[in-house]
Amino acid sequence: MAVRVTTRSESLFERAQELMPGGVSSPVRAFRSVGGTPRFIARGERAWLEDADGHRLIDLVLSWGPLILGHAHPRVVGAIRDAAGRGTTYGAPTELELLLAERIIQTFPSVEMVRFVSSGTEAAMSALRLARAATGRAAVIKFDGCYHGHADALLAAAGSGVATLGLPDSPGVTAATVADTLIAPYNDLAAVERLFAVRKDGIAAVLVEPVAGNMGVVPPSPGFLAGLRAITAQRGALLIFDEVMTGWRVHPQGAQLLYGVLPDLTCLGKVIGGGLPAAAYGGRRDLMEQVAPAGPVYQAGTLSGNPLAMAAGLATLDVLDDPGVWQRAERWAATAAAALTAAGARAGVPLTVQRVGTMLTPFFCGVPVRDYAGAKATDRVAYNRFFHAMLEHGVYLPPSAFEAAFTSAAHGEEEMAVFEQALTHAFGS
């Protein structure tokens, strides 16, 4: 196979670096972790991307999770077109918000009321503010390598793009801002117990990705989530699940139903916007009624509940309700994970593939990854080589060893054939 020419992407990236920091609107897109020139995308269709140089690529990033139906699904595009024809934003309530709120409440058994925002960062930041107000406490426990957006108080031992760039936190985040952010290793209940012992009754909440996705896919150990539920209940703290990534991705009703553990508050995003900017936080009615204007906890947003995003989200969830749709995405992920494992074994390469639902990560190591320390100990140089080999043969993976790959209902037999052929080249087998 001839080396793919990327002249157009290279030219665009050169221009972009004069106009935007690092040439991108979000750090991990810049390929700093894996090296090389980021591909500028011209269009997406079903399971495929087309870059600015005209190359077709199987997309296993899917806008970092939202596109569970693939690109430009006709029912989603139609819903957006119809909504846009009525106006793009009003700054006033719409029935679409009610319909999507009802759908979320029907889907997640822990959610009795919901508030829409525009990003996962806003959802986590707002849920944390509510938890502190509801408990009258200041501290929050988060987990090493879990990323909950770029709010100052949560940029401590974060994963995702922060991990990719090798930054333990961020300049501009003051020590005072993160003084009440306590860090525990993921999957370590004893560490959580120790933090509660030290801070006594000062901890407002435990905030967790129920399946970690921002250090690569790391599932909870048996009993971990149930243990967090028991500890927080005993200590009078709230349990917050950040399901921005996992909602509809690890199970049609999220990680909380998959693992049978109900949090007090849930953060949602990605899939609920159908590819447009939308997120939400919700939970018990007595907590959510403390949010303004029903209560004193202030939170607002000019574009919250945007009618285009609400329409796209509703259409996406409607299609997901069709028999077998979610299962197609999950089956493709399972087949891809098996193909990865087999390719690594044939090549004698230490490889551990971790998958939950429609999310997966190939870790270049010989043992399961249980926490951020384990993720950092994997062979990232090997991942970078793998990434470029797959890209050269038509498969677009996350440009970071610390990110999850995603599958969609649009991925099928043709895409699997290309994927398996790319694996043959990548592993030299």
PDB file of C-alpha atoms in Angstrom, residues 64-66 68 107-108 110 120 146-148 186 207-220 225 240-259 261 263 265-272 280 317 320 326 330 355-361 403-407:
ATOM      1  CA  TRP A  64     -15.082  11.001  21.250  1.00  0.00           C
ATOM      2  CA  GLY A  65     -18.290   9.081  21.844  1.00  0.00           C
ATOM      3  CA  PRO A  66     -21.462  10.935  20.805  1.00  0.00           C
ATOM      4  CA  ILE A  68     -23.288   5.922  18.530  1.00  0.00           C
ATOM      5  CA  THR A 107     -33.773   5.581  31.127  1.00  0.00           C
ATOM      6  CA  PHE A 108     -31.833   6.188  34.348  1.00  0.00           C
ATOM      7  CA  SER A 110     -31.637   7.232  39.778  1.00  0.00           C
ATOM      8  CA  GLY A 120     -19.776  17.686  30.233  1.00  0.00           C
ATOM      9  CA  CYS A 146     -10.425  10.296  35.899  1.00  0.00           C
ATOM     10  CA  TYR A 147     -11.313  13.386  33.895  1.00  0.00           C
ATOM     11  CA  HIS A 148     -14.454  15.389  34.608  1.00  0.00           C
ATOM     12  CA  TYR A 186      -9.233   4.173  40.969  1.00  0.00           C
ATOM     13  CA  LEU A 207     -17.200  11.804  41.978  1.00  0.00           C
ATOM     14  CA  VAL A 208     -16.329   8.856  39.751  1.00  0.00           C
ATOM     15  CA  GLU A 209     -16.394   7.601  36.184  1.00  0.00           C
ATOM     16  CA  PRO A 210     -18.188   4.286  36.839  1.00  0.00           C
ATOM     17  CA  VAL A 211     -16.166   2.900  33.946  1.00  0.00           C
ATOM     18  CA  ALA A 212     -13.027   4.954  33.527  1.00  0.00           C
ATOM     19  CA  GLY A 213     -12.539   6.108  29.959  1.00  0.00           C
ATOM     20  CA  ASN A 214     -10.053   8.935  30.234  1.00  0.00           C
ATOM     21  CA  MET A 215      -7.071   6.737  31.087  1.00  0.00           C
ATOM     22  CA  GLY A 216      -8.229   4.234  28.512  1.00  0.00           C
ATOM     23  CA  VAL A 217     -11.073   1.854  29.315  1.00  0.00           C
ATOM     24  CA  VAL A 218     -10.678   0.628  32.893  1.00  0.00           C
ATOM     25  CA  PRO A 219     -13.709  -1.190  34.336  1.00  0.00           C
ATOM     26  CA  PRO A 220     -14.552  -1.100  38.035  1.00  0.00           C
ATOM     27  CA  LEU A 225     -18.953   0.871  42.901  1.00  0.00           C
ATOM     28  CA  ILE A 240     -21.918  11.268  41.745  1.00  0.00           C
ATOM     29  CA  PHE A 241     -21.542   9.148  38.618  1.00  0.00           C
ATOM     30  CA  ASP A 242     -19.940  10.913  35.681  1.00  0.00           C
ATOM     31  CA  GLU A 243     -21.700   9.082  32.855  1.00  0.00           C
ATOM     32  CA  VAL A 244     -20.896  11.735  30.251  1.00  0.00           C
ATOM     33  CA  MET A 245     -18.969   9.057  28.391  1.00  0.00           C
ATOM     34  CA  THR A 246     -20.593   5.846  29.649  1.00  0.00           C
ATOM     35  CA  GLY A 247     -24.248   6.842  29.343  1.00  0.00           C
ATOM     36  CA  TRP A 248     -25.763   4.665  26.575  1.00  0.00           C
ATOM     37  CA  ARG A 249     -22.219   3.511  25.750  1.00  0.00           C
ATOM     38  CA  VAL A 250     -21.568   0.687  28.242  1.00  0.00           C
ATOM     39  CA  HIS A 251     -25.261  -0.271  28.449  1.00  0.00           C
ATOM     40  CA  PRO A 252     -28.497   1.209  27.046  1.00  0.00           C
ATOM     41  CA  GLN A 253     -29.231   2.434  30.583  1.00  0.00           C
ATOM     42  CA  GLY A 254     -25.717   3.375  31.554  1.00  0.00           C
ATOM     43  CA  ALA A 255     -23.187   1.954  33.982  1.00  0.00           C
ATOM     44  CA  GLN A 256     -25.559   2.381  36.912  1.00  0.00           C
ATOM     45  CA  LEU A 257     -27.900  -0.275  35.560  1.00  0.00           C
ATOM     46  CA  LEU A 258     -25.076  -2.445  34.217  1.00  0.00           C
ATOM     47  CA  TYR A 259     -23.518  -2.651  37.693  1.00  0.00           C
ATOM     48  CA  VAL A 261     -25.500   0.775  41.738  1.00  0.00           C
ATOM     49  CA  PRO A 263     -25.843   7.272  42.518  1.00  0.00           C
ATOM     50  CA  LEU A 265     -26.443  12.552  41.034  1.00  0.00           C
ATOM     51  CA  THR A 266     -25.587  11.654  37.439  1.00  0.00           C
ATOM     52  CA  CYS A 267     -23.720  13.683  34.811  1.00  0.00           C
ATOM     53  CA  LEU A 268     -24.608  12.982  31.181  1.00  0.00           C
ATOM     54  CA  GLY A 269     -23.392  14.231  27.811  1.00  0.00           C
ATOM     55  CA  LYS A 270     -22.097  13.127  24.406  1.00  0.00           C
ATOM     56  CA  VAL A 271     -24.825  10.725  23.218  1.00  0.00           C
ATOM     57  CA  ILE A 272     -27.683  12.881  24.539  1.00  0.00           C
ATOM     58  CA  ALA A 280     -27.122  17.363  31.646  1.00  0.00           C
ATOM     59  CA  LEU A 317     -32.358   7.896  21.386  1.00  0.00           C
ATOM     60  CA  LEU A 320     -31.371   3.413  19.723  1.00  0.00           C
ATOM     61  CA  TRP A 326     -27.381  -0.822  20.288  1.00  0.00           C
ATOM     62  CA  GLU A 330     -21.702  -3.719  21.006  1.00  0.00           C
ATOM     63  CA  ARG A 355     -13.802  -3.412  26.698  1.00  0.00           C
ATOM     64  CA  VAL A 356     -17.118  -2.512  28.282  1.00  0.00           C
ATOM     65  CA  GLY A 357     -20.076  -2.271  25.904  1.00  0.00           C
ATOM     66  CA  THR A 358     -19.177  -0.106  22.903  1.00  0.00           C
ATOM     67  CA  MET A 359     -15.935   1.259  24.415  1.00  0.00           C
ATOM     68  CA  LEU A 360     -12.523  -0.419  24.184  1.00  0.00           C
ATOM     69  CA  THR A 361      -8.801   0.216  24.596  1.00  0.00           C
ATOM     70  CA  GLU A 403      -8.331   7.465  25.328  1.00  0.00           C
ATOM     71  CA  ALA A 404     -11.166   5.045  24.650  1.00  0.00           C
ATOM     72  CA  ALA A 405     -12.104   3.912  21.165  1.00  0.00           C
ATOM     73  CA  PHE A 406     -15.811   3.797  20.298  1.00  0.00           C
ATOM     74  CA  THR A 407     -17.951   1.780  17.913  1.00  0.00           C
TER      75      THR A 407
END
